[in-house]
Coordinates of N, CA and C in Angstrom, one line a residue:
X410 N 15.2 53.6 -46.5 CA 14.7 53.8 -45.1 C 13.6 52.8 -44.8
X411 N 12.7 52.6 -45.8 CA 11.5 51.8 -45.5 C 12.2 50.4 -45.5
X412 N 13.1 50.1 -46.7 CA 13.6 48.6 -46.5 C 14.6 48.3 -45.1
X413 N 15.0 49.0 -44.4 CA 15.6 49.4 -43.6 C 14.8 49.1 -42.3
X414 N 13.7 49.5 -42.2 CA 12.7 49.2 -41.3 C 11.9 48.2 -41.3
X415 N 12.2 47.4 -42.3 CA 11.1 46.0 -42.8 C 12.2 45.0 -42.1
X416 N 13.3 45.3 -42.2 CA 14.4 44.3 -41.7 C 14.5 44.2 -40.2
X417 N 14.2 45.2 -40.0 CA 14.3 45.7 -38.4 C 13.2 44.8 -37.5
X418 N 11.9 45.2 -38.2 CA 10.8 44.6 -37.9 C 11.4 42.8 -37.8
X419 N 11.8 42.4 -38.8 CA 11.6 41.1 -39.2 C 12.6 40.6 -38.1
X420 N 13.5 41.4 -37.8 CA 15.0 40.7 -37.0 C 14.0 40.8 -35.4
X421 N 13.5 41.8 -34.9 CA 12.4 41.8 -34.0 C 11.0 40.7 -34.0
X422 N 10.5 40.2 -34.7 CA 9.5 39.2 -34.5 C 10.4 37.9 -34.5
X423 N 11.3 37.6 -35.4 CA 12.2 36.4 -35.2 C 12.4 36.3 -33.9
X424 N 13.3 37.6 -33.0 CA 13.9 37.8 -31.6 C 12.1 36.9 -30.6
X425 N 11.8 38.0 -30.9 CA 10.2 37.6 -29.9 C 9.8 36.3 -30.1
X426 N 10.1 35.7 -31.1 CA 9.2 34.5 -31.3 C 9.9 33.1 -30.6
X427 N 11.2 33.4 -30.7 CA 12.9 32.9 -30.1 C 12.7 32.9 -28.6
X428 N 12.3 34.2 -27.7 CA 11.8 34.6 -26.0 C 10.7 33.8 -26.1
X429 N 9.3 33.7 -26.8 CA 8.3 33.0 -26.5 C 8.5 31.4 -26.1
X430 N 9.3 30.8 -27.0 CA 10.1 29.3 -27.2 C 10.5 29.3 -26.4
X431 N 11.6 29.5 -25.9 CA 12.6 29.2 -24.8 C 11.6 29.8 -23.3
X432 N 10.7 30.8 -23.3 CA 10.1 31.1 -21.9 C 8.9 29.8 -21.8
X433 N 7.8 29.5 -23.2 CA 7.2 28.3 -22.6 C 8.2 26.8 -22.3
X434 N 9.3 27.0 -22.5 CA 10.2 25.7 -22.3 C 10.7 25.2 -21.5
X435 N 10.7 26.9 -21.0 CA 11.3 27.0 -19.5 C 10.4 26.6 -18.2
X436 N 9.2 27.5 -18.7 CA 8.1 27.2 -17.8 C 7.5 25.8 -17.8
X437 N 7.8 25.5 -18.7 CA 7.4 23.4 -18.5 C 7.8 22.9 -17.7
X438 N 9.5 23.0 -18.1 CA 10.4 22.3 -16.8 C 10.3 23.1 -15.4
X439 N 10.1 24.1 -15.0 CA 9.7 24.3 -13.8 C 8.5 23.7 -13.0
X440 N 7.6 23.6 -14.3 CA 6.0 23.0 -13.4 C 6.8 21.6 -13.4
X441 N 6.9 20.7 -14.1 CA 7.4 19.9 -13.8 C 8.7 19.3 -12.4
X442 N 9.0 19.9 -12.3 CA 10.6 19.9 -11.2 C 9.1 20.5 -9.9
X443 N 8.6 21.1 -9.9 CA 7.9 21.2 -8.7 C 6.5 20.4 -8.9
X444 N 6.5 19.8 -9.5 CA 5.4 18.8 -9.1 C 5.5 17.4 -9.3
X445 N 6.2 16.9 -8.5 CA 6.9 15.6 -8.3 C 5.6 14.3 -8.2
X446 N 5.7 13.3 -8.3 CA 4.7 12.5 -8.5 C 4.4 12.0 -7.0
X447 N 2.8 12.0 -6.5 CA 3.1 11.7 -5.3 C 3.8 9.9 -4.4
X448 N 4.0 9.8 -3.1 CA 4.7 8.5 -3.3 C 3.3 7.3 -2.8
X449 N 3.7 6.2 -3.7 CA 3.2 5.0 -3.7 C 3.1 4.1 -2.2
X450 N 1.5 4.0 -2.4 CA 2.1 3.1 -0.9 C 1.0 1.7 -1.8
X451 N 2.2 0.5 -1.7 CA 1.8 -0.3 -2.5 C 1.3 -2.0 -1.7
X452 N 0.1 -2.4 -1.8 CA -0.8 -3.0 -1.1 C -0.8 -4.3 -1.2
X453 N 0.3 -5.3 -0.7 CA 0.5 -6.7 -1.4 C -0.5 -7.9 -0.3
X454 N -1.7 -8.2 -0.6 CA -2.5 -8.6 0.2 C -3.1 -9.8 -0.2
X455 N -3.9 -10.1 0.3 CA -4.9 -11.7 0.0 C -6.2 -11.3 -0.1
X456 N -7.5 -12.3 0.0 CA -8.7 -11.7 0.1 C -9.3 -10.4 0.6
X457 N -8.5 -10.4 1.7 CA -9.1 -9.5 2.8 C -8.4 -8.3 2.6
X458 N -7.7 -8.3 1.2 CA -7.8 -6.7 1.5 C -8.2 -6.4 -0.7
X459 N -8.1 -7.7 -1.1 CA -8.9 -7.9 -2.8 C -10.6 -7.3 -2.5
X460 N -11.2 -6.9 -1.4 CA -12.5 -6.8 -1.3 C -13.4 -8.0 -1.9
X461 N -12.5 -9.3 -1.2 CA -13.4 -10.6 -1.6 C -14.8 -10.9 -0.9
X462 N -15.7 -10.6 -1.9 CA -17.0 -10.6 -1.5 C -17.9 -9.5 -1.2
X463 N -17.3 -8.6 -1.8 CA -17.8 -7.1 -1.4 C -18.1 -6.3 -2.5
X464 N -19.1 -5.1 -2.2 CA -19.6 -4.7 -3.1 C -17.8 -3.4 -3.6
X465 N -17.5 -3.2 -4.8 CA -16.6 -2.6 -5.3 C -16.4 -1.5 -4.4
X466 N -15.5 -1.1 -4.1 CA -15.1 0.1 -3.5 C -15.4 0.1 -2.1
X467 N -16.0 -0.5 -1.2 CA -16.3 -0.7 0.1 C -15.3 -1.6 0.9
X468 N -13.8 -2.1 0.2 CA -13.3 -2.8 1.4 C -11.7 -1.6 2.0
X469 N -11.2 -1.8 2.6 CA -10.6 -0.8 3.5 C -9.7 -0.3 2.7
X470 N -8.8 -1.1 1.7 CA -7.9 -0.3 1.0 C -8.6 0.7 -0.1
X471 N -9.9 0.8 -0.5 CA -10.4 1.7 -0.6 C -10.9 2.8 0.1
X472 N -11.4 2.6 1.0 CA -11.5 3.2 2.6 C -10.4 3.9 2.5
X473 N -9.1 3.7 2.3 CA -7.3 3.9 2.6 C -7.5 5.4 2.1
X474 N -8.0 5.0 1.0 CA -7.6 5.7 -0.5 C -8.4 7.2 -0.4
X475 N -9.7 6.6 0.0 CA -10.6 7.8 0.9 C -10.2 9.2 1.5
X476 N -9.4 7.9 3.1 CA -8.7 8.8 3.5 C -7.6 9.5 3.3
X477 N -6.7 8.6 2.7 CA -5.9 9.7 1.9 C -6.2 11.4 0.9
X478 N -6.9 11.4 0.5 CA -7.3 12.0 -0.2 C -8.3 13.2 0.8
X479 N -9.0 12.8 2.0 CA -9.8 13.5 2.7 C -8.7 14.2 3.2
X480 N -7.7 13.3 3.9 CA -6.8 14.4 4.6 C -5.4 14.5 4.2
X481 N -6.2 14.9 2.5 CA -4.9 15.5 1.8 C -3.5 15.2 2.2
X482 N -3.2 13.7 2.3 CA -2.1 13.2 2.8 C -1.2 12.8 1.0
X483 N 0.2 13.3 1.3 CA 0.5 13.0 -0.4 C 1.1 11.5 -0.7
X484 N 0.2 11.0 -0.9 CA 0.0 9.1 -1.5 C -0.8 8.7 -2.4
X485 N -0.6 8.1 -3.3 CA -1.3 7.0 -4.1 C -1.3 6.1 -3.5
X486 N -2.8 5.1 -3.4 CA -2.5 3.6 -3.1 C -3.0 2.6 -4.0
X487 N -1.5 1.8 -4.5 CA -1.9 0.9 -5.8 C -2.1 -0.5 -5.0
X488 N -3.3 -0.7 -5.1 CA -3.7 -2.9 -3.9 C -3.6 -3.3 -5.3
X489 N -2.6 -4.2 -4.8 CA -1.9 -5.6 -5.7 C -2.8 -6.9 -4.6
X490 N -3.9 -7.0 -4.1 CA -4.0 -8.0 -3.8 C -4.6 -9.0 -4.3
X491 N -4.0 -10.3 -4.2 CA -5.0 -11.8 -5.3 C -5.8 -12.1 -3.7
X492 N -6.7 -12.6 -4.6 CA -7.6 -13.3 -3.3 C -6.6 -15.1 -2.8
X493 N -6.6 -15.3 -2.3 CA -6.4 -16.6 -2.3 C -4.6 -16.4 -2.0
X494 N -3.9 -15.3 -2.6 CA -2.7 -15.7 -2.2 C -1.9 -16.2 -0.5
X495 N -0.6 -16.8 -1.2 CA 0.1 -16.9 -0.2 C 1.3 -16.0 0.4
X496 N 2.0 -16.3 1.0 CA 3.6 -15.4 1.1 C 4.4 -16.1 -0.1
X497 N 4.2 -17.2 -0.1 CA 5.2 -17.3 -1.5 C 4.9 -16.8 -3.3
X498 N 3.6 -17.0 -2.9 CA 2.8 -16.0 -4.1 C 3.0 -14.2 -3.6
X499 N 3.4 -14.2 -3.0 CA 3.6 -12.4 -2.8 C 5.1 -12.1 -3.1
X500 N 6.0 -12.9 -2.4 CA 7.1 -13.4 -2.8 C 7.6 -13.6 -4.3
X501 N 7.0 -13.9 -5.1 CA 7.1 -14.4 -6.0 C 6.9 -13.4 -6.9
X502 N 6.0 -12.3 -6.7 CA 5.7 -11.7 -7.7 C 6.0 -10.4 -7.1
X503 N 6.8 -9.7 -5.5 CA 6.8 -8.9 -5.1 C 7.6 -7.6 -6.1
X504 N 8.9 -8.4 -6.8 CA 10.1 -7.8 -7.2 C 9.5 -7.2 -8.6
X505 N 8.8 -7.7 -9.7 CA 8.6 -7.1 -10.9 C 7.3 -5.6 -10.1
X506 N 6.3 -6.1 -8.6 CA 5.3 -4.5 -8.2 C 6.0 -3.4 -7.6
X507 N 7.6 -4.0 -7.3 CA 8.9 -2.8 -7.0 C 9.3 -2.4 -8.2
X508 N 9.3 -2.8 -9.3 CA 10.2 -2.4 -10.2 C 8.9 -1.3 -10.6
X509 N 7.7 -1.7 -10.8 CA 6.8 -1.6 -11.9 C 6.4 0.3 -10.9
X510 N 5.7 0.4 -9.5 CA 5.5 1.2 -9.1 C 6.6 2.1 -8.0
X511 N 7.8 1.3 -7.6 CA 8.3 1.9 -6.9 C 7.7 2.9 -6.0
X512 N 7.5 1.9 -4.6 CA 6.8 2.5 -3.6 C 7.8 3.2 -2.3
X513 N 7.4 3.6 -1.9 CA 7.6 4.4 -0.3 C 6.9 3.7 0.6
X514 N 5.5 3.3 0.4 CA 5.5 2.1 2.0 C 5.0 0.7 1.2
X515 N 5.6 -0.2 1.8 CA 4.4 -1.7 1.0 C 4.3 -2.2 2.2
X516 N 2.5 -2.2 2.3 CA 1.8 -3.2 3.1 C 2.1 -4.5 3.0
X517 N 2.3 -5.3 3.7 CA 2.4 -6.5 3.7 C 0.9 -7.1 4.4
X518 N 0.0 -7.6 3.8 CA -1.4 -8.3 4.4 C -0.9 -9.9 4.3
X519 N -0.3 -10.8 4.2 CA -0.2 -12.2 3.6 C -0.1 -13.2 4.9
X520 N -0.4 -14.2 4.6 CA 0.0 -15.3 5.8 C -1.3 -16.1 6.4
X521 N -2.2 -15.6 6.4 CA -3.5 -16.2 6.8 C -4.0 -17.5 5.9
X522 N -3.4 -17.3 4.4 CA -3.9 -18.3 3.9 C -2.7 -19.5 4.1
X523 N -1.7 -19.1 4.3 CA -0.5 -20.7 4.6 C -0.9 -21.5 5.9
X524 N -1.6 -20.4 6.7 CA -1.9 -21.1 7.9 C -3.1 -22.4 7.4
X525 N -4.1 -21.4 6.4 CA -5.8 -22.6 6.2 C -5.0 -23.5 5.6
X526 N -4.0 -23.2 4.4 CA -3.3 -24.7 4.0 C -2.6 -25.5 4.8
X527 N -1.9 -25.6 5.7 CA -1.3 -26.4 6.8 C 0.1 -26.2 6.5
X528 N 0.9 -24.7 5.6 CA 1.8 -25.0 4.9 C 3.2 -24.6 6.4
X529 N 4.2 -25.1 6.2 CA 4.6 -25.0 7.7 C 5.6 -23.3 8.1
X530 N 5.4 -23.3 9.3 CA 5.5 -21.7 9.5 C 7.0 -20.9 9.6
X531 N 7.7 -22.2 9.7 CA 9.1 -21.1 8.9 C 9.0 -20.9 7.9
X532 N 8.3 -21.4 6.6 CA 8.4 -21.0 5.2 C 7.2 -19.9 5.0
X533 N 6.7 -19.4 5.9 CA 5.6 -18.3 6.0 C 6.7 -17.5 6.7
X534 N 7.2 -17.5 7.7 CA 8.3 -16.2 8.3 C 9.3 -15.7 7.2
X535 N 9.8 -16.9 6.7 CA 11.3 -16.8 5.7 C 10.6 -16.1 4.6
X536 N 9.4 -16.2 4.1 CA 8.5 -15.3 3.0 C 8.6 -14.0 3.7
X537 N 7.8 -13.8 4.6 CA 7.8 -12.4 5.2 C 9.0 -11.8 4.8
X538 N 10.3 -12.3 5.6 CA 11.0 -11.8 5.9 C 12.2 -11.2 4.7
X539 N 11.6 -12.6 3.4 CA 12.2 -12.0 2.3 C 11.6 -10.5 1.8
X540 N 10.1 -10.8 1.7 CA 9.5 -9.5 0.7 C 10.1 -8.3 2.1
X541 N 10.3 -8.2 3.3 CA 10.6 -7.2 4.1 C 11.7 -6.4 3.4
X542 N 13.0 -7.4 3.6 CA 14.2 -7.0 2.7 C 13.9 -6.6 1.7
X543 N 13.6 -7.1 0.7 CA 13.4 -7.0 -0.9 C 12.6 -5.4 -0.7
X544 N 11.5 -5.5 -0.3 CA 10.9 -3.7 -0.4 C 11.7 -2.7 0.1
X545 N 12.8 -3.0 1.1 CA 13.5 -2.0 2.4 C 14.7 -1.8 1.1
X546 N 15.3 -2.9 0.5 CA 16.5 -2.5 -0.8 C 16.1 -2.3 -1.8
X547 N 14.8 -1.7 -1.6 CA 14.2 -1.2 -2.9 C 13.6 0.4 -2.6
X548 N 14.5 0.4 -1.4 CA 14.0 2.1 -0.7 C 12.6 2.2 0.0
X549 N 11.7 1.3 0.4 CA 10.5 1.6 0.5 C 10.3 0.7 2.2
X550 N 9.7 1.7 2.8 CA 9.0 1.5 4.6 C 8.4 0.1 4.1
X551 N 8.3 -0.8 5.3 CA 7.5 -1.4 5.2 C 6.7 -1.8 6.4
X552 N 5.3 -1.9 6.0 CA 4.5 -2.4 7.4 C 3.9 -3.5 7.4
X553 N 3.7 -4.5 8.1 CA 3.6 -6.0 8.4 C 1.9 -5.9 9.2
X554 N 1.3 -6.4 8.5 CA 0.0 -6.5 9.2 C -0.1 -8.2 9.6
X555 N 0.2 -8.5 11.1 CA -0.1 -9.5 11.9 C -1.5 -10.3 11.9
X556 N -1.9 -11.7 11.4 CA -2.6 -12.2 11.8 C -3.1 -12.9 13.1
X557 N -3.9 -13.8 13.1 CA -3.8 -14.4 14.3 C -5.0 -15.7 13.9
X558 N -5.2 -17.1 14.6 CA -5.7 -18.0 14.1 C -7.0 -18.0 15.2
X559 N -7.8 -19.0 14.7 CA -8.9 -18.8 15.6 C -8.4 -20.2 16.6
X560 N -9.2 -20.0 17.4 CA -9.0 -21.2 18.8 C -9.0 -22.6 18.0
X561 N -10.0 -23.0 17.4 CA -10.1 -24.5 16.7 C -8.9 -24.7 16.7
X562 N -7.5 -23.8 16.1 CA -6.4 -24.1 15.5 C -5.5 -24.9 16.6
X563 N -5.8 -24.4 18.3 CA -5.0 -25.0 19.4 C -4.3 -23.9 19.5
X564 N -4.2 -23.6 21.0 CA -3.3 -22.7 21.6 C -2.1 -22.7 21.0
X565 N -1.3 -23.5 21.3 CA -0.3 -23.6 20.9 C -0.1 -22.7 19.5
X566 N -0.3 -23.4 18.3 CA -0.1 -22.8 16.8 C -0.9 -21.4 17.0
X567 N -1.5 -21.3 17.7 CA -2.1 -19.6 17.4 C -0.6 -19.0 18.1
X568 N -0.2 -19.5 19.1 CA 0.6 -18.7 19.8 C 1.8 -18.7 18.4
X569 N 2.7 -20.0 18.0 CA 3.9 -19.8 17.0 C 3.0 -19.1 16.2
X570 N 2.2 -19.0 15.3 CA 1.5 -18.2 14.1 C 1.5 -16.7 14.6
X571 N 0.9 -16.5 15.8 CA 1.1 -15.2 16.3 C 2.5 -14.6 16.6
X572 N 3.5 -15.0 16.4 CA 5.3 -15.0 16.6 C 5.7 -14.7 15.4
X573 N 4.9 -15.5 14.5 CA 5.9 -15.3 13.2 C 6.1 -13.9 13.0
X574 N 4.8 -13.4 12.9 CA 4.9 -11.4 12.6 C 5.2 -10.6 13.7
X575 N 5.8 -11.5 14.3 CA 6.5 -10.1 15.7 C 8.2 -10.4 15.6
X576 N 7.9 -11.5 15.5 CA 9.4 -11.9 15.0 C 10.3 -11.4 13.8
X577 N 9.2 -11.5 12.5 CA 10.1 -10.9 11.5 C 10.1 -9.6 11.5
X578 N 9.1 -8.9 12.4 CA 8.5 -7.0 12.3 C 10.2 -6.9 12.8
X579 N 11.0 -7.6 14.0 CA 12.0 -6.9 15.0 C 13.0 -7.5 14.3
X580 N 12.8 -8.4 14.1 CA 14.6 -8.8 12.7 C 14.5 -8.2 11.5
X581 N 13.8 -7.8 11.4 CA 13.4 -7.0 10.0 C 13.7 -5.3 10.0
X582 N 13.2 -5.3 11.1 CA 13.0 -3.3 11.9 C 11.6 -2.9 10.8
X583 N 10.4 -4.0 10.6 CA 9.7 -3.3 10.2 C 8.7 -2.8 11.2
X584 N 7.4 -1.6 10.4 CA 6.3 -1.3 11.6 C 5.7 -2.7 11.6
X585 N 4.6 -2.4 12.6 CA 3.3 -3.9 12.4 C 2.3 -3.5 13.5
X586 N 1.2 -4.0 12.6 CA -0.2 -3.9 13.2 C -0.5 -5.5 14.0
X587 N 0.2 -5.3 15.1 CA -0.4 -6.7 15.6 C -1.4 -7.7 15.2
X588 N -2.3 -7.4 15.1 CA -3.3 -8.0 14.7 C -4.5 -7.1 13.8
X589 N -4.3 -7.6 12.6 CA -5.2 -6.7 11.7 C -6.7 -6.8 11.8
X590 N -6.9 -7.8 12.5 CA -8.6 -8.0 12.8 C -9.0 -7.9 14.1
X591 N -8.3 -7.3 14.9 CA -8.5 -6.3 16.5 C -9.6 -6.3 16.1
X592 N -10.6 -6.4 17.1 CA -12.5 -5.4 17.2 C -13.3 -6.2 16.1
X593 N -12.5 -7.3 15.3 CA -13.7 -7.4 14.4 C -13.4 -9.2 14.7
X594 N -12.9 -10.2 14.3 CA -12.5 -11.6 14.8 C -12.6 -12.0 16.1
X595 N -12.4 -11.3 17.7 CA -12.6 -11.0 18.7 C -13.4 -10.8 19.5
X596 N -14.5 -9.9 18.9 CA -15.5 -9.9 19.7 C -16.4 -10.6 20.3
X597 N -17.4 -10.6 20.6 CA -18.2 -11.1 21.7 C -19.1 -12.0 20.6
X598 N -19.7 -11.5 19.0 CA -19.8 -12.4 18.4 C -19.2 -12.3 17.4
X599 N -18.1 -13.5 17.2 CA -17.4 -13.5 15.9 C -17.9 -13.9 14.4
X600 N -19.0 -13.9 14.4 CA -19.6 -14.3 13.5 C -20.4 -12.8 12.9
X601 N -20.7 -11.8 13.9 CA -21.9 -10.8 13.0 C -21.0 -9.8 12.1
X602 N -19.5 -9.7 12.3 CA -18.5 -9.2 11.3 C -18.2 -9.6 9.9
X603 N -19.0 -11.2 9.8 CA -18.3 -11.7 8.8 C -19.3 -11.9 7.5
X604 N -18.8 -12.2 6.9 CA -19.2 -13.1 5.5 C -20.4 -14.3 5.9
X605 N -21.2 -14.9 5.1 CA -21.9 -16.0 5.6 C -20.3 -17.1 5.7
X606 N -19.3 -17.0 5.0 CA -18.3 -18.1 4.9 C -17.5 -18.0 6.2
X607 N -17.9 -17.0 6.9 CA -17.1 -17.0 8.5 C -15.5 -16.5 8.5
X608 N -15.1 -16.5 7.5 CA -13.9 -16.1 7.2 C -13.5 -15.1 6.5
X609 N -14.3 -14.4 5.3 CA -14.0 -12.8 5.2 C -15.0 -11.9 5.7
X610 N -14.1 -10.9 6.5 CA -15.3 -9.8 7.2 C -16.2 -9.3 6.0
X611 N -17.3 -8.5 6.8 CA -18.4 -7.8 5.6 C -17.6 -6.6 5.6
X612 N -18.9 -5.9 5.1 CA -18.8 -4.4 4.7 C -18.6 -3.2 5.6
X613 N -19.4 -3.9 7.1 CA -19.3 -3.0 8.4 C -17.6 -3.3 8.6
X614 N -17.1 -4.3 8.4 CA -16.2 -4.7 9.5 C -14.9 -3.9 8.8
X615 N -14.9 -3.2 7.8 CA -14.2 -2.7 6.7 C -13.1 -1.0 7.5
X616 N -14.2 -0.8 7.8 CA -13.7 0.6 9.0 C -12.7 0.4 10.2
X617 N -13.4 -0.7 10.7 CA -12.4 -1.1 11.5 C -10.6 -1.6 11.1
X618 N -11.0 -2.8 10.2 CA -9.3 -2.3 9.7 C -8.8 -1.4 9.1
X619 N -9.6 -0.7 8.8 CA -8.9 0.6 7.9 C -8.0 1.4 9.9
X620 N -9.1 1.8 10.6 CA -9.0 1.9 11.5 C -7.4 1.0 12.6
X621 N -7.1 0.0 12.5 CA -6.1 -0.7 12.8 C -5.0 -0.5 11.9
X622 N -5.1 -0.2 10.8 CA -3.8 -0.1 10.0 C -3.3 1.4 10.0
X623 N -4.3 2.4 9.8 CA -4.0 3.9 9.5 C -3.3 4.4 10.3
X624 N -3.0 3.9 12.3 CA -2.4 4.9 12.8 C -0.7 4.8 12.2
X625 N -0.5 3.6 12.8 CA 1.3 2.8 12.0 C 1.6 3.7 10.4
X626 N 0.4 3.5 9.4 CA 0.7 3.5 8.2 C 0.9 5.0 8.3
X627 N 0.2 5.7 8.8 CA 0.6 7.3 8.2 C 1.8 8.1 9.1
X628 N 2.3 7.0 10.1 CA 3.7 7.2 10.7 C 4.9 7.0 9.5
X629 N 4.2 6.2 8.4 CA 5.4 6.1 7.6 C 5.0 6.8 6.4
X630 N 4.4 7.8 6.4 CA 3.7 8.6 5.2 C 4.6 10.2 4.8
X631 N 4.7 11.1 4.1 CA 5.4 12.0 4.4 C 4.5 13.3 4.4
X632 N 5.1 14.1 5.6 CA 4.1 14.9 6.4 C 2.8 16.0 5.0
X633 N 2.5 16.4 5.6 CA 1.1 17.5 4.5 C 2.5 18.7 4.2

């Protein structure tokens, strides 16, 4: 009888031990299947959005990140931006920051510097218009942040430079922020926005694009 009951016992703690296993195993893959990674909005830019010249964490795609997080919006934002780059340097390196983070929106910031080089403006559209496609066949929105040149440059070229990003936003069907430096390049003095180098904004002027890009960007975000 007693050996009888030692077996019993033992065939019952084996059983239980068997339910414990399979219920935390189970319960893993549930947490997991319901807590999906949130989606990437991935930040392919030049100085002005590298926070060139700024103290760490004060330029807008930080700001982004802020907001995201204040209003519990579900995004990561990974900024791939070099200072100095071009569209062909964004271009160039767009396809291994799709493979790598696989985003849901990529900013596009680029183009301001082909213009300071004199580089010519179909090969700045035909860039856009590649990384547009390349992120859109890669499943991911994409939003086009518009430049614009200052007067020195001549009517004229501010006008085609200002075309290129309206042109590729509507052959493309991407969003776009007309002009990413609305309220800050424009105003009354263009100079108290900026850098002593007159060309990257300061630390005030930081809100403001955050402010120009956020309404577009969280049109392509996915709801709370």
């Amino acid at each position: 009888m007693e050996r009888t009951l030692k077996l019993k016992r033992r065939h019952f703690n084996a059983l239980a031990s068997s339910l414990c296993a399979l219920s935390a195993a189970g319960f893993s893959g549930i947490t997991l299947a319901q807590a999906p990674a949130d989606p990437v909005v991935l930040v392919v830019g030049d100085s002005l959005s590298a926070e060139y010249g700024l103290k760490r964490g004060t330029g807008w795609v930080a700001l982004l990140e802020e907001r995201v997080t204040r209003e519990k919006v579900r995004a990561r934002v990974v900024n791939a931006s070099i200072s100095g780059d071009t569209t062909s340097g964004g271009r160039s390196r767009l396809a291994a920051l799709l493979k790598q983070h696989q985003p849901a929106v990529v900013v596009i910031e680029l183009g301001g510097n082909d213009a300071l080089r004199g580089l010519p403006l179909n090969m700045t559209r035909d860039n856009l218009a590649a990384m547009a496609r390349l992120s859109r066949e890669a499943g991911a929105r994409v939003l086009l942040l518009g430049m614009e040149m200052p007067p020195n440059y001549g009517a004229k070229y501010g006008q085609e430079f200002r075309e290129v990003f309206t042109r590729v936003a509507q052959a493309e069907k991407t969003a776009l922020v007309p002009f990413f430096l609305k309220g800050v390049a424009d105003t009354k003095d263009p100079t108290a926005l900026f850098q002593s180098d007159r060309i990257h904004p300061n630390e005030t002027a930081q809100p403001t694009m955050l402010a120009n890009v956020w309404p577009e960007l969280r049109k392509l975000l996915p709801a709370r």
